[in-house]
mmCIF file of C-alpha atoms and ligand atoms in Angstrom:
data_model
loop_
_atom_site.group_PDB
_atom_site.id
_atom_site.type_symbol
_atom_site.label_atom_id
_atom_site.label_comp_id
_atom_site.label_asym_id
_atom_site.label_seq_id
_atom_site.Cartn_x
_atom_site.Cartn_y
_atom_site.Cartn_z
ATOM 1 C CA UNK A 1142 11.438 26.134 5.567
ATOM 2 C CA UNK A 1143 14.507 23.918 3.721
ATOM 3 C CA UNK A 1144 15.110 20.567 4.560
ATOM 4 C CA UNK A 1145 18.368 18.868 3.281
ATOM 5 C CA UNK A 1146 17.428 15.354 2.852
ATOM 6 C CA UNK A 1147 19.556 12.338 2.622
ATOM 7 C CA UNK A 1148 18.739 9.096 0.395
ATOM 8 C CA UNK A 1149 20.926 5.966 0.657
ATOM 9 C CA UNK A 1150 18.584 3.472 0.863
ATOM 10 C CA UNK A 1151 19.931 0.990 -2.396
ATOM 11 C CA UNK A 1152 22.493 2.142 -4.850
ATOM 12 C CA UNK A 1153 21.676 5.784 -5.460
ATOM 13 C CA UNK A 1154 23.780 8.123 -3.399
ATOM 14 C CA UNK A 1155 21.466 11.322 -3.189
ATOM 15 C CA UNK A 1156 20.850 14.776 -1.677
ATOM 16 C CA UNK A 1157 18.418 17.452 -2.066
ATOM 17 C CA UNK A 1158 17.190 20.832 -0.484
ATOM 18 C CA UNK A 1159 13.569 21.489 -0.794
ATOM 19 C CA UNK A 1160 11.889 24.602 0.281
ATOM 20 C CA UNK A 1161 8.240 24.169 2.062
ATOM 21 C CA UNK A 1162 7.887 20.600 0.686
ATOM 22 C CA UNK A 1163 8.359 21.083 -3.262
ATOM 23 C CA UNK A 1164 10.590 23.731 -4.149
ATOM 24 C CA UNK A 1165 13.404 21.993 -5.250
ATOM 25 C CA UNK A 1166 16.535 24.137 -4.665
ATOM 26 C CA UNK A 1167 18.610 21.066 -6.020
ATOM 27 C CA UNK A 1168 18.961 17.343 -6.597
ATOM 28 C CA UNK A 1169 21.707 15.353 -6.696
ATOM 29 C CA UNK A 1170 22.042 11.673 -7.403
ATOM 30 C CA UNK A 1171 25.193 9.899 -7.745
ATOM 31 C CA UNK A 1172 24.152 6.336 -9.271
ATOM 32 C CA UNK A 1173 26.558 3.115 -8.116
ATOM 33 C CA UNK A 1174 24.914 1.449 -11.568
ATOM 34 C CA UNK A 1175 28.750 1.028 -13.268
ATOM 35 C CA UNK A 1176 29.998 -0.263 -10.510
ATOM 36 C CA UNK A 1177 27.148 -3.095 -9.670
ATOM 37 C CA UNK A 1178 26.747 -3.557 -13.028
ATOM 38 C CA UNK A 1179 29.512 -6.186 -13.272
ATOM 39 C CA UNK A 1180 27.695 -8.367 -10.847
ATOM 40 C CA UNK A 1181 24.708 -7.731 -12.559
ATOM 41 C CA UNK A 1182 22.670 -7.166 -9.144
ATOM 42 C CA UNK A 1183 23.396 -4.594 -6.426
ATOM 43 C CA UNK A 1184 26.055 -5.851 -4.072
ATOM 44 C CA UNK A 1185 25.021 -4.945 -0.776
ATOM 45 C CA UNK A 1186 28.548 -4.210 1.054
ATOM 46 C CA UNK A 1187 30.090 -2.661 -2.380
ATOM 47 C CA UNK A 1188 26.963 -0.396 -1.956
ATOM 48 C CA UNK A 1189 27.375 0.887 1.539
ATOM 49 C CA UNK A 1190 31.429 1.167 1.068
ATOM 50 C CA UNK A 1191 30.548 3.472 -2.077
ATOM 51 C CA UNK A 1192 27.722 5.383 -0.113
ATOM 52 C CA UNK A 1193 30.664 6.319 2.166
ATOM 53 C CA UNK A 1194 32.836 7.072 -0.057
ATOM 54 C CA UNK A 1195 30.369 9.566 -2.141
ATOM 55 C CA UNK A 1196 28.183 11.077 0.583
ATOM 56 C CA UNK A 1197 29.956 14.150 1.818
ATOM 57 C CA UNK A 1198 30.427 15.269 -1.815
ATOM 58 C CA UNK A 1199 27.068 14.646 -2.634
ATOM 59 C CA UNK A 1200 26.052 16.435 0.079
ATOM 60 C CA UNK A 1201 28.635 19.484 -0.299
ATOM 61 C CA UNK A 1202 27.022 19.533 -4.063
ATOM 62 C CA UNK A 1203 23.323 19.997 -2.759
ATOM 63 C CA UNK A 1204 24.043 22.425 -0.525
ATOM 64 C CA UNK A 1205 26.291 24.563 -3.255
ATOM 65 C CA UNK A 1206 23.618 24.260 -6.240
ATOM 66 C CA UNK A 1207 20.849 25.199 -3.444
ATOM 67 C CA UNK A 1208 23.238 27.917 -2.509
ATOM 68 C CA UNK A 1209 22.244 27.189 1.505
ATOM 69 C CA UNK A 1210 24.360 26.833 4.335
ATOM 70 C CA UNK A 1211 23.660 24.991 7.561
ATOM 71 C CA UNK A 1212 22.071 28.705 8.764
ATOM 72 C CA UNK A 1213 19.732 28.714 5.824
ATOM 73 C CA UNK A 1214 18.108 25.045 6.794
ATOM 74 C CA UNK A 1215 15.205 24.212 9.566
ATOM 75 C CA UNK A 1216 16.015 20.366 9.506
ATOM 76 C CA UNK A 1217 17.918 17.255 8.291
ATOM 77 C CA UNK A 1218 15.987 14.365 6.856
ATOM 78 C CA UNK A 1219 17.167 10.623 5.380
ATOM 79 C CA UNK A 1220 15.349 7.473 4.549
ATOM 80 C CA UNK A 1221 15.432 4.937 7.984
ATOM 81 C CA UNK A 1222 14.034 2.154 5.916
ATOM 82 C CA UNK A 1223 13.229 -0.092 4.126
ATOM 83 C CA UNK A 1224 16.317 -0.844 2.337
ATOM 84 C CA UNK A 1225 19.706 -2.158 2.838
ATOM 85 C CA UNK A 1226 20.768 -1.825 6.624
ATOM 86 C CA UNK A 1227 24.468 -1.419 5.632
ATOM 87 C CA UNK A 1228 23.582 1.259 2.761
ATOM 88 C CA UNK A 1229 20.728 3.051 5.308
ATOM 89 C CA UNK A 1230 23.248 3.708 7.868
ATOM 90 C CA UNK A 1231 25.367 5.308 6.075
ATOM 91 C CA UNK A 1232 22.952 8.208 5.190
ATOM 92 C CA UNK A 1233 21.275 7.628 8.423
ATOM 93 C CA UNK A 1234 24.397 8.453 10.298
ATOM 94 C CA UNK A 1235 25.087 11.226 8.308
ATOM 95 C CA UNK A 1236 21.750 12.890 8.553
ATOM 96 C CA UNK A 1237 21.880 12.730 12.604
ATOM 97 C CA UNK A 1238 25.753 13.928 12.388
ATOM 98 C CA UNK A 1239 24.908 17.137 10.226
ATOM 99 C CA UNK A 1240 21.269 17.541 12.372
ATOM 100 C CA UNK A 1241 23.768 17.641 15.854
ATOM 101 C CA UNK A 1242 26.297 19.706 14.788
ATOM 102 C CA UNK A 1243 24.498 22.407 13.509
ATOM 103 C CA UNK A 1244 21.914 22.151 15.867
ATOM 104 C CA UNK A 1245 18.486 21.057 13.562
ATOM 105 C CA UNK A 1246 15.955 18.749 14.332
ATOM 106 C CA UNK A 1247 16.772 15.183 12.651
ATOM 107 C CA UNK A 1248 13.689 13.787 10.366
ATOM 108 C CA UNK A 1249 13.304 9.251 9.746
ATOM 109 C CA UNK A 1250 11.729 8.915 6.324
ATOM 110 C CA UNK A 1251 9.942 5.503 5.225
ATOM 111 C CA UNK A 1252 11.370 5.328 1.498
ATOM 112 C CA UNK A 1253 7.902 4.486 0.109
ATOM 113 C CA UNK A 1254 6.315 7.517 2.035
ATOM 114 C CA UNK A 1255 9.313 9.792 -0.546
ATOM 115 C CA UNK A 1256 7.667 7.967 -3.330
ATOM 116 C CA UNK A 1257 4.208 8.936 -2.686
ATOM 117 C CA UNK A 1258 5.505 12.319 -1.971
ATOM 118 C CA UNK A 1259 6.791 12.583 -5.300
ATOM 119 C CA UNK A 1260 4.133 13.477 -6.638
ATOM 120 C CA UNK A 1261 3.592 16.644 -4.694
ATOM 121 C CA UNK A 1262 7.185 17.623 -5.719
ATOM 122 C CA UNK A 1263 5.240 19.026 -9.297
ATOM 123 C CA UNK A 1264 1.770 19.801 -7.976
ATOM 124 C CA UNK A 1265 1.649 20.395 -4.251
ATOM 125 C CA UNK A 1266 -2.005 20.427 -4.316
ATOM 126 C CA UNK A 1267 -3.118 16.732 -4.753
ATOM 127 C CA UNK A 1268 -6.664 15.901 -5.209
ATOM 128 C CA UNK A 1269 -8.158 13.622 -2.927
ATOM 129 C CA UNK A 1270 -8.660 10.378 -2.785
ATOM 130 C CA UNK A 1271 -5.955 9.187 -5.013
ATOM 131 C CA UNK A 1272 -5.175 6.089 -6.406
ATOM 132 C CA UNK A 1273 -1.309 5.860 -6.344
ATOM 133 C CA UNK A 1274 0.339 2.391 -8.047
ATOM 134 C CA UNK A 1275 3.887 2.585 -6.375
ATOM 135 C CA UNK A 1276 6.295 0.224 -8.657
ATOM 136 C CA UNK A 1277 9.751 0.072 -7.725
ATOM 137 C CA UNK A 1278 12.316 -2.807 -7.481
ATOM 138 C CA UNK A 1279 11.176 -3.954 -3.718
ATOM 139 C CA UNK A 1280 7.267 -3.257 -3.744
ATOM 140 C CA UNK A 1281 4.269 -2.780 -6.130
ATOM 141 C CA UNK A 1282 1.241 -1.531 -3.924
ATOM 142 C CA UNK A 1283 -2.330 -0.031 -5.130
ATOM 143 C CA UNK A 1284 -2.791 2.954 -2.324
ATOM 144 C CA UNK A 1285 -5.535 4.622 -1.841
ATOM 145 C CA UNK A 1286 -3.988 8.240 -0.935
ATOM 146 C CA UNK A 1287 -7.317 9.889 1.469
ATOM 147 C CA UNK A 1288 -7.374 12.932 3.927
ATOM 148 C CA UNK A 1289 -7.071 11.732 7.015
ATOM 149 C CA UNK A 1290 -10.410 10.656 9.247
ATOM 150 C CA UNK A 1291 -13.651 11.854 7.419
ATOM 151 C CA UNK A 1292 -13.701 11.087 3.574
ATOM 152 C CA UNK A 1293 -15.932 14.641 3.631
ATOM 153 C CA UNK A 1294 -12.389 16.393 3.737
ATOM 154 C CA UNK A 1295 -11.416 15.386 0.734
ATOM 155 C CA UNK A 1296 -11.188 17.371 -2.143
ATOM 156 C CA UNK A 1297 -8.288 19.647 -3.244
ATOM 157 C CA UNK A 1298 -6.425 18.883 0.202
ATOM 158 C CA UNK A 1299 -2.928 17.087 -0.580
ATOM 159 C CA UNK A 1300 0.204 18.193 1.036
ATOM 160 C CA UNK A 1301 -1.457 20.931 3.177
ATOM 161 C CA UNK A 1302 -3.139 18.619 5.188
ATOM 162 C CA UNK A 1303 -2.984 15.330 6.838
ATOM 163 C CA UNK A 1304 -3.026 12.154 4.815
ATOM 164 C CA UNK A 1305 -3.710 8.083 4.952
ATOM 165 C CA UNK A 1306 -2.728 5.423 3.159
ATOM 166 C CA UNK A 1307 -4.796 2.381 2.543
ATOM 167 C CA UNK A 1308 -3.619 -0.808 0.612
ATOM 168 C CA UNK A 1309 -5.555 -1.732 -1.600
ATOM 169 C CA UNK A 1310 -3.567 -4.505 -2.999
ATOM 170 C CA UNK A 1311 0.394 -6.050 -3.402
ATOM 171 C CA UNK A 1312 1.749 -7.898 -5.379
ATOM 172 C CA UNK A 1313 1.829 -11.764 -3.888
ATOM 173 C CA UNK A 1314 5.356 -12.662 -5.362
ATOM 174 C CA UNK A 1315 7.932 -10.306 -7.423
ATOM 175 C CA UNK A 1316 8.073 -6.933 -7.470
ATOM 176 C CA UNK A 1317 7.238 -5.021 -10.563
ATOM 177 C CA UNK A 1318 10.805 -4.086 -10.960
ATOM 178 C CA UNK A 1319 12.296 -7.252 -9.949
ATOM 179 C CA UNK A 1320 10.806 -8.493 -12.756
ATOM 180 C CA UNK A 1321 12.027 -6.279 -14.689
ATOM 181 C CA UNK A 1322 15.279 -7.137 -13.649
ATOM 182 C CA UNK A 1323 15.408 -10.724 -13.742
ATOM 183 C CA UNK A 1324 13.503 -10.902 -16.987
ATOM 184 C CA UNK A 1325 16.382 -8.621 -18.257
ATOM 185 C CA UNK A 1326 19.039 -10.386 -16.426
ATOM 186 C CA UNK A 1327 17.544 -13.990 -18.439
ATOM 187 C CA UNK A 1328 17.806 -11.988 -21.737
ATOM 188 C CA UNK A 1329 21.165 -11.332 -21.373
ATOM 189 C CA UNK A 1330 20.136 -7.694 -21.802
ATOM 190 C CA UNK A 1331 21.978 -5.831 -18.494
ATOM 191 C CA UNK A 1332 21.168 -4.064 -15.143
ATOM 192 C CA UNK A 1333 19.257 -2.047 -14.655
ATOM 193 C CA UNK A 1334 16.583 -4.645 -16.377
ATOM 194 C CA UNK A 1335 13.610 -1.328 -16.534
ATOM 195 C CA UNK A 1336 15.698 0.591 -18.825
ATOM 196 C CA UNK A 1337 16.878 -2.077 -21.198
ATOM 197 C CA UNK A 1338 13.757 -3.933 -21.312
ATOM 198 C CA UNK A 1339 11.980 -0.491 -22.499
ATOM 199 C CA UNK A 1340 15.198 0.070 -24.921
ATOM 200 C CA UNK A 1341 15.029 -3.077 -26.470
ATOM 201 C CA UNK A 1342 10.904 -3.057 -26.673
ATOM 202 C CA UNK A 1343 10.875 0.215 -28.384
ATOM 203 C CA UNK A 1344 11.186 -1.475 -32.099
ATOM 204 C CA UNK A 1345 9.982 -5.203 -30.932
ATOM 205 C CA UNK A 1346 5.635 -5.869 -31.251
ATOM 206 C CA UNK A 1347 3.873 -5.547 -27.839
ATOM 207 C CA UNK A 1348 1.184 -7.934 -29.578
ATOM 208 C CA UNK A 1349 3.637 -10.455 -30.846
ATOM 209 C CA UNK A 1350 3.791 -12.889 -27.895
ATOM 210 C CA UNK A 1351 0.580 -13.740 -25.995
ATOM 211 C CA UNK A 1352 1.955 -14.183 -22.016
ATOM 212 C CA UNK A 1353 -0.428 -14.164 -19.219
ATOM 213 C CA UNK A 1354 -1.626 -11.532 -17.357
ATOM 214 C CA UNK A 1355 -1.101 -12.688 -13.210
ATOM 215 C CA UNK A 1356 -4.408 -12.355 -11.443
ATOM 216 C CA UNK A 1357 -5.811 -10.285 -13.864
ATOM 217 C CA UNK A 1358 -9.202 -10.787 -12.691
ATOM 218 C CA UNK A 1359 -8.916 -11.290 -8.851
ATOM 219 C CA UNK A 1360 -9.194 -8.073 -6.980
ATOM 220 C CA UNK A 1361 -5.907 -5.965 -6.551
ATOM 221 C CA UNK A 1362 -3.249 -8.274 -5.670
ATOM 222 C CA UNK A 1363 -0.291 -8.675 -8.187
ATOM 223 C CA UNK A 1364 1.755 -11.605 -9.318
ATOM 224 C CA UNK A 1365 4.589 -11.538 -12.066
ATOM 225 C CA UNK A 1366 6.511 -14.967 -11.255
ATOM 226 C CA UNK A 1367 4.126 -16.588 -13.398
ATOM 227 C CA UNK A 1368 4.953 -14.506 -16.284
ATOM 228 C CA UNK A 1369 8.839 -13.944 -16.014
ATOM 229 C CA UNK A 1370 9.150 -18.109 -15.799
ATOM 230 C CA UNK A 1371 6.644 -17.701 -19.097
ATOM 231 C CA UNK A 1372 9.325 -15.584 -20.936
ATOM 232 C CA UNK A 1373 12.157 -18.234 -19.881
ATOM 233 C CA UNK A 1374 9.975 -21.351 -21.214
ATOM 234 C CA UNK A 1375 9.077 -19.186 -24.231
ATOM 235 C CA UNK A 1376 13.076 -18.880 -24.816
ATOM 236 C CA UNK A 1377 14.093 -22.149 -24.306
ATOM 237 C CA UNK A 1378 11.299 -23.443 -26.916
ATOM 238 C CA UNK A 1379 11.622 -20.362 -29.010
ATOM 239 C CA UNK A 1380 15.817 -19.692 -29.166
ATOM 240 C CA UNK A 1381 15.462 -17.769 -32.167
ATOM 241 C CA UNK A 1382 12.562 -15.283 -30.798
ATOM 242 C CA UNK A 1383 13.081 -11.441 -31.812
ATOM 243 C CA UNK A 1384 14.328 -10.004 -28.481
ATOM 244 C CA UNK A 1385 12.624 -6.880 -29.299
ATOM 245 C CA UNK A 1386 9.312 -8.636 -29.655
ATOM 246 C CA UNK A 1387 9.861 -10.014 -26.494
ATOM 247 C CA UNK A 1388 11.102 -7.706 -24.327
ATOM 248 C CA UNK A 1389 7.605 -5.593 -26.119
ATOM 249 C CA UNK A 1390 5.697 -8.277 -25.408
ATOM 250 C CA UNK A 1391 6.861 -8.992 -21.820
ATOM 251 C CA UNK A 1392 6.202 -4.807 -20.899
ATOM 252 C CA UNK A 1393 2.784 -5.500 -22.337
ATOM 253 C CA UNK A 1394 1.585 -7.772 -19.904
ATOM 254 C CA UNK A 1395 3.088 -6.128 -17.073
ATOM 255 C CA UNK A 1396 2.086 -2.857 -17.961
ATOM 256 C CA UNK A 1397 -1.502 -4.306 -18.848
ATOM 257 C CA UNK A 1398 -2.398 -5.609 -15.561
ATOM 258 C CA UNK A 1399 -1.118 -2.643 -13.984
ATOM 259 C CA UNK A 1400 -3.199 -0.492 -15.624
ATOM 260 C CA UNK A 1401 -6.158 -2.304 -15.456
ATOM 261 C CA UNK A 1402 -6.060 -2.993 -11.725
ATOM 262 C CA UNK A 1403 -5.231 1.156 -11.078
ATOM 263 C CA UNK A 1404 -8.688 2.016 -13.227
ATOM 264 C CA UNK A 1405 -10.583 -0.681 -11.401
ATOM 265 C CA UNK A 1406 -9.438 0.584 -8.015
ATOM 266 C CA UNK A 1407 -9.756 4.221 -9.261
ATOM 267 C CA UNK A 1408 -13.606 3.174 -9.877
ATOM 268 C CA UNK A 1409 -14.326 1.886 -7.322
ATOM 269 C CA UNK A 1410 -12.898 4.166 -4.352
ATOM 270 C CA UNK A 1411 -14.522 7.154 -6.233
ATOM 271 C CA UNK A 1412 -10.797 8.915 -7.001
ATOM 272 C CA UNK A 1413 -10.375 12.504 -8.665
ATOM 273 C CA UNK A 1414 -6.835 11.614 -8.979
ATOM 274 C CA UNK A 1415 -4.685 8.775 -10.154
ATOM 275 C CA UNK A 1416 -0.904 8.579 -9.282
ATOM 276 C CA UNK A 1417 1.878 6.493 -10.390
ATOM 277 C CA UNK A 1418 5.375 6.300 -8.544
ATOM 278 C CA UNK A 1419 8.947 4.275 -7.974
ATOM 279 C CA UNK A 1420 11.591 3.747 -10.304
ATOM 280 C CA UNK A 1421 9.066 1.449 -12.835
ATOM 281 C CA UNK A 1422 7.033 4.765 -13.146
ATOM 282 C CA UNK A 1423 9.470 6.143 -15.325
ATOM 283 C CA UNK A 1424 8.298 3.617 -17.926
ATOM 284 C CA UNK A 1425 6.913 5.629 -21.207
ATOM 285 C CA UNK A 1426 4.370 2.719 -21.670
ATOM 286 C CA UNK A 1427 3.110 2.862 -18.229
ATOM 287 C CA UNK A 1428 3.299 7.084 -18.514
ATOM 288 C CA UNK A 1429 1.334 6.793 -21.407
ATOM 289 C CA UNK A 1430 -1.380 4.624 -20.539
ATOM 290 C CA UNK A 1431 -2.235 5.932 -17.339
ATOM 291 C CA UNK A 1432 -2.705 9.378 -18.878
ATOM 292 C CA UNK A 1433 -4.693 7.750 -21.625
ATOM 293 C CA UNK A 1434 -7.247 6.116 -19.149
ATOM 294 C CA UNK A 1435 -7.197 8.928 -16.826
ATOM 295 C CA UNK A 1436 -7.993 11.654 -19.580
ATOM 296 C CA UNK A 1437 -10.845 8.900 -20.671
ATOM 297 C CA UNK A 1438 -12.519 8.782 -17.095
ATOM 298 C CA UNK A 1439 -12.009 12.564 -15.813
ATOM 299 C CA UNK A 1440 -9.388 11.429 -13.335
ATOM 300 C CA UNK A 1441 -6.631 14.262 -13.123
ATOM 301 C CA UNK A 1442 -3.065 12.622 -13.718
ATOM 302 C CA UNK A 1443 -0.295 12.969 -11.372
ATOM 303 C CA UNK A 1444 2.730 11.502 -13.232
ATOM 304 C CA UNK A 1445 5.664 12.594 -11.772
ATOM 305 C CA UNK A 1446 9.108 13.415 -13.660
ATOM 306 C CA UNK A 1447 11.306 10.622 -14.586
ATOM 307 C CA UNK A 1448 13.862 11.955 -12.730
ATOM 308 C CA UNK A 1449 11.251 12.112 -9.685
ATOM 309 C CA UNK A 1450 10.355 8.432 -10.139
ATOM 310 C CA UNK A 1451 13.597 6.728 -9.755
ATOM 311 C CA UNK A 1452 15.207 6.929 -6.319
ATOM 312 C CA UNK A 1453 15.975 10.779 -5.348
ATOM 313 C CA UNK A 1454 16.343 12.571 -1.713
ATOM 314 C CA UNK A 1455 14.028 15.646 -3.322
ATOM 315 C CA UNK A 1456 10.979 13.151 -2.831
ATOM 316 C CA UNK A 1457 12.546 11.934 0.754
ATOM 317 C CA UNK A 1458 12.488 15.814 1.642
ATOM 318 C CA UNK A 1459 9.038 16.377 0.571
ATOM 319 C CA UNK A 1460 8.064 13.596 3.123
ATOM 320 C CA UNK A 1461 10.065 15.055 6.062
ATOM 321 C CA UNK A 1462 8.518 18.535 5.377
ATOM 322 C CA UNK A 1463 5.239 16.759 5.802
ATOM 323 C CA UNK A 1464 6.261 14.341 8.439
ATOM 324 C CA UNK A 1465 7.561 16.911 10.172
ATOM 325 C CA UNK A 1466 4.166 19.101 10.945
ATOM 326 C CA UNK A 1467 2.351 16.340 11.743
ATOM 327 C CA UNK A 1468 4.636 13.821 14.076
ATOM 328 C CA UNK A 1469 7.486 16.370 14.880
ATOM 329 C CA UNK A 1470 11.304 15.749 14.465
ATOM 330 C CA UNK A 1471 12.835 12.002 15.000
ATOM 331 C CA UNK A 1472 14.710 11.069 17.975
ATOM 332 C CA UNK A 1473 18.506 10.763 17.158
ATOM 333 C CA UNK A 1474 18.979 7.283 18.787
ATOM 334 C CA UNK A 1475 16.456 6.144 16.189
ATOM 335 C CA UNK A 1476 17.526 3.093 14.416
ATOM 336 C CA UNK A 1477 17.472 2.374 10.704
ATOM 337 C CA UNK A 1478 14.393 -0.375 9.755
ATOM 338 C CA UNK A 1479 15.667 -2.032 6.584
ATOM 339 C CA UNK A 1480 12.278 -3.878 6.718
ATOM 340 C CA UNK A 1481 10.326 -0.755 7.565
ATOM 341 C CA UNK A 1482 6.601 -0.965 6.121
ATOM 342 C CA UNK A 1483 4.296 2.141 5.282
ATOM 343 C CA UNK A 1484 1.916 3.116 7.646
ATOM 344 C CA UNK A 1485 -1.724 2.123 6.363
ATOM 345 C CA UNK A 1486 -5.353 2.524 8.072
HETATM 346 O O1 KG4 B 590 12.371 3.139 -7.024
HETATM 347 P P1 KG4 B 590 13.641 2.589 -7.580
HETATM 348 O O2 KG4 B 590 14.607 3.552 -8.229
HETATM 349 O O3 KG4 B 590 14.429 1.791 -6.482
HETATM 350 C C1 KG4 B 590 13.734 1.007 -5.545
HETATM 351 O O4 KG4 B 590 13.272 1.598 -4.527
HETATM 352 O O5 KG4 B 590 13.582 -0.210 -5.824
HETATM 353 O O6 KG4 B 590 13.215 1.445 -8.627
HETATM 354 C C2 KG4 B 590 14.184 0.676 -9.290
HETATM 355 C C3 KG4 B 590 13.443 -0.286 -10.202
HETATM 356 C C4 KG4 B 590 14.366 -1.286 -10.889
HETATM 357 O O7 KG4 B 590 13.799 -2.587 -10.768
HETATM 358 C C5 KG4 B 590 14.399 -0.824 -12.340
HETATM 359 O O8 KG4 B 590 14.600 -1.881 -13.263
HETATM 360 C C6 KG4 B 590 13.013 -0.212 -12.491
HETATM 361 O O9 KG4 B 590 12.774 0.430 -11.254
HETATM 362 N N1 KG4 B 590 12.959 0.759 -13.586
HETATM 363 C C7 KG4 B 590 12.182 0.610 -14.683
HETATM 364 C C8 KG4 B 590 12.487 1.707 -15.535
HETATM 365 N N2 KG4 B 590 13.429 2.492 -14.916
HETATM 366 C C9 KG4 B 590 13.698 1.891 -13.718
HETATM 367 N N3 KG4 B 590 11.298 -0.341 -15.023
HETATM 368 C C10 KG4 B 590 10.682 -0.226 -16.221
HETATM 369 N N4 KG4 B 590 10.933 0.776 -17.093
HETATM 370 C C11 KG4 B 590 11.824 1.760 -16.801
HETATM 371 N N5 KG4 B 590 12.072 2.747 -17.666
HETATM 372 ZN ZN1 ZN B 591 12.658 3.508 -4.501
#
């Protein structure tokens, strides 16, 4: 069964064919960073002009690397929400135009659900329950991944059969990412903030500044305003700082209550697995110390590609596959939910 899936929920214009939920025929992301870039933030009406612009070749591209044609497919997928309602119809529209015309069933894909998924992508068969910490530039949530009614089902489960998600916690102010991002932006260091924060940390000292840890010892929730208005008072009393020492030191803390808050949670609801996913995922300090504490407590590690963290229809496919058996194809008078939420128990 291939599904060509559709992602054009921000500023990634993407398409993918994926055989049976995670053989990944192809991939194709065309990133709008150069062009938002200037503006040094995603520009919500550039986005959804340059989504428009980009997604028939995009699409074309998938379809020609997977070597399919519409005859070879059994349904069209692309993320409904949550994202930008200008960028979400474009893909949106697209999806139900391609699923009418060649007569396939049309699939809605919550974004976060294609994060989760991810992880299948690389190793379909999940074990259950897993702790998944899904970072991205909108959300950071603790899940608890479990098979679906009795806990007794768990075990080596995943994809092949049907899953809930409970929150365990959220953050209570910035994202993960957006933090990232305006902690960047402050620095003067560019946009995307993720990948030249973790650029500019690589030769700066993790240990150099001391800056707090947000709710670091009350349950699950998150909180990172506290710290990126830390970095800005720590520059305006400190012009001269090393940036690399405090870009290092600023990954630190987020990465260190991250962490912590994923082993806690992986404690306590008894997980064999631990997951991490969303575009702050592809973080090599994150990677590295969730494989650290996982190989320390027997969890097994599902850390998905880089390429797999960052926004990617592959992952939005891998939902719809499983979407698909269990709630059937989408209507095509469906609207897109730009604040569309996951479903939880
Ligand atoms: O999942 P994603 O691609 O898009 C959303 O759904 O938001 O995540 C984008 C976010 C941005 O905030 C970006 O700065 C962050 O992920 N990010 C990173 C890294 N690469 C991307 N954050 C930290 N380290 C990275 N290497
Ligand atoms: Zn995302």
């Amino acid at each position: 069964m291939r599904v060509l899936a559709i992602e054009t929920s921000c500023d990634e214009t993407a398409a993918a064919v994926v055989e049976n939920g995670n053989r990944v025929l192809s991939s194709v992301v065309s990133s709008q960073t150069d062009i938002h870039s200037t503006f040094g933030g995603v520009v919500p009406e550039i986005a959804s002009r340059a989504h428009l612009e980009l997604i028939g070749a995009v699409v074309g591209e998938a379809m020609a690397r997977a070597g399919s044609g519409p005859e070879d497919l059994s349904a069209v997928a692309a993320t409904i929400g949550p994202g930008l309602a200008g960028s979400l119809l474009v893909g949106v529209s697209s999806a139900k135009a391609y699923a009418w015309s060649w007569g396939l069933p049309f699939v809605g894909v919550n974004h976060m659900e294609g994060h989760l998924h991810a992880a299948f992508l690389e190793d379909p068969a999940l074990s259950l329950p897993t702790v998944v910490l899904l970072v991205s530039g909108g959300h950071t949530m603790l899940i608890c991944m479990q098979a679906s009614g009795s806990a007794a089902e768990n075990g080596r489960a995943g994809a092949t059969g049907p899953v809930e998600y409970r929150l365990l916690g959220q953050t209570l102010d910035d994202a993960a990412g957006e933090a990232f991002d305006k902690v960047a932006r402050f620095l003067g260091l560019g946009y995307p903030g993720g990948p030249a924060i973790e650029r500019t940390a690589h030769d700066g000292d993790p240990g150099a500044i001391a800056f707090p840890r947000g709710l670091a010892n009350e349950g699950y929730d998150f909180s990172f305003s506290g710290l990126k208005t830390s970095v800005i008072r720590y520059m305006r009393a400190n012009p001269q700082a090393p940036l690399p020492d405090v870009a290092a030191s600023f990954q630190e803390a987020v990465v260190d209550v991250l962490v912590a808050k994923t082993k806690k949670a992986a404690a306590e609801v008894g997980a064999r697995a631990v997951c991490i996913g969303g575009g702050v995922a592809a973080n090599t300090a994150l990677r590295e110390r969730v494989v650290r504490v996982c190989e320390e407590n027997g969890y097994a590690a599902f850390i998905p590609s880089r390429a797999m963290c960052t926004d990617n229809a592959a992952m939005i496919a891998a939902a719809a596959f499983y979407r698909l058996r269990m709630d059937g194809p989408t209507p095509l008078d469906a609207p897109v939910n730009p604040n569309l939420r996951l479903p939880l128990v």
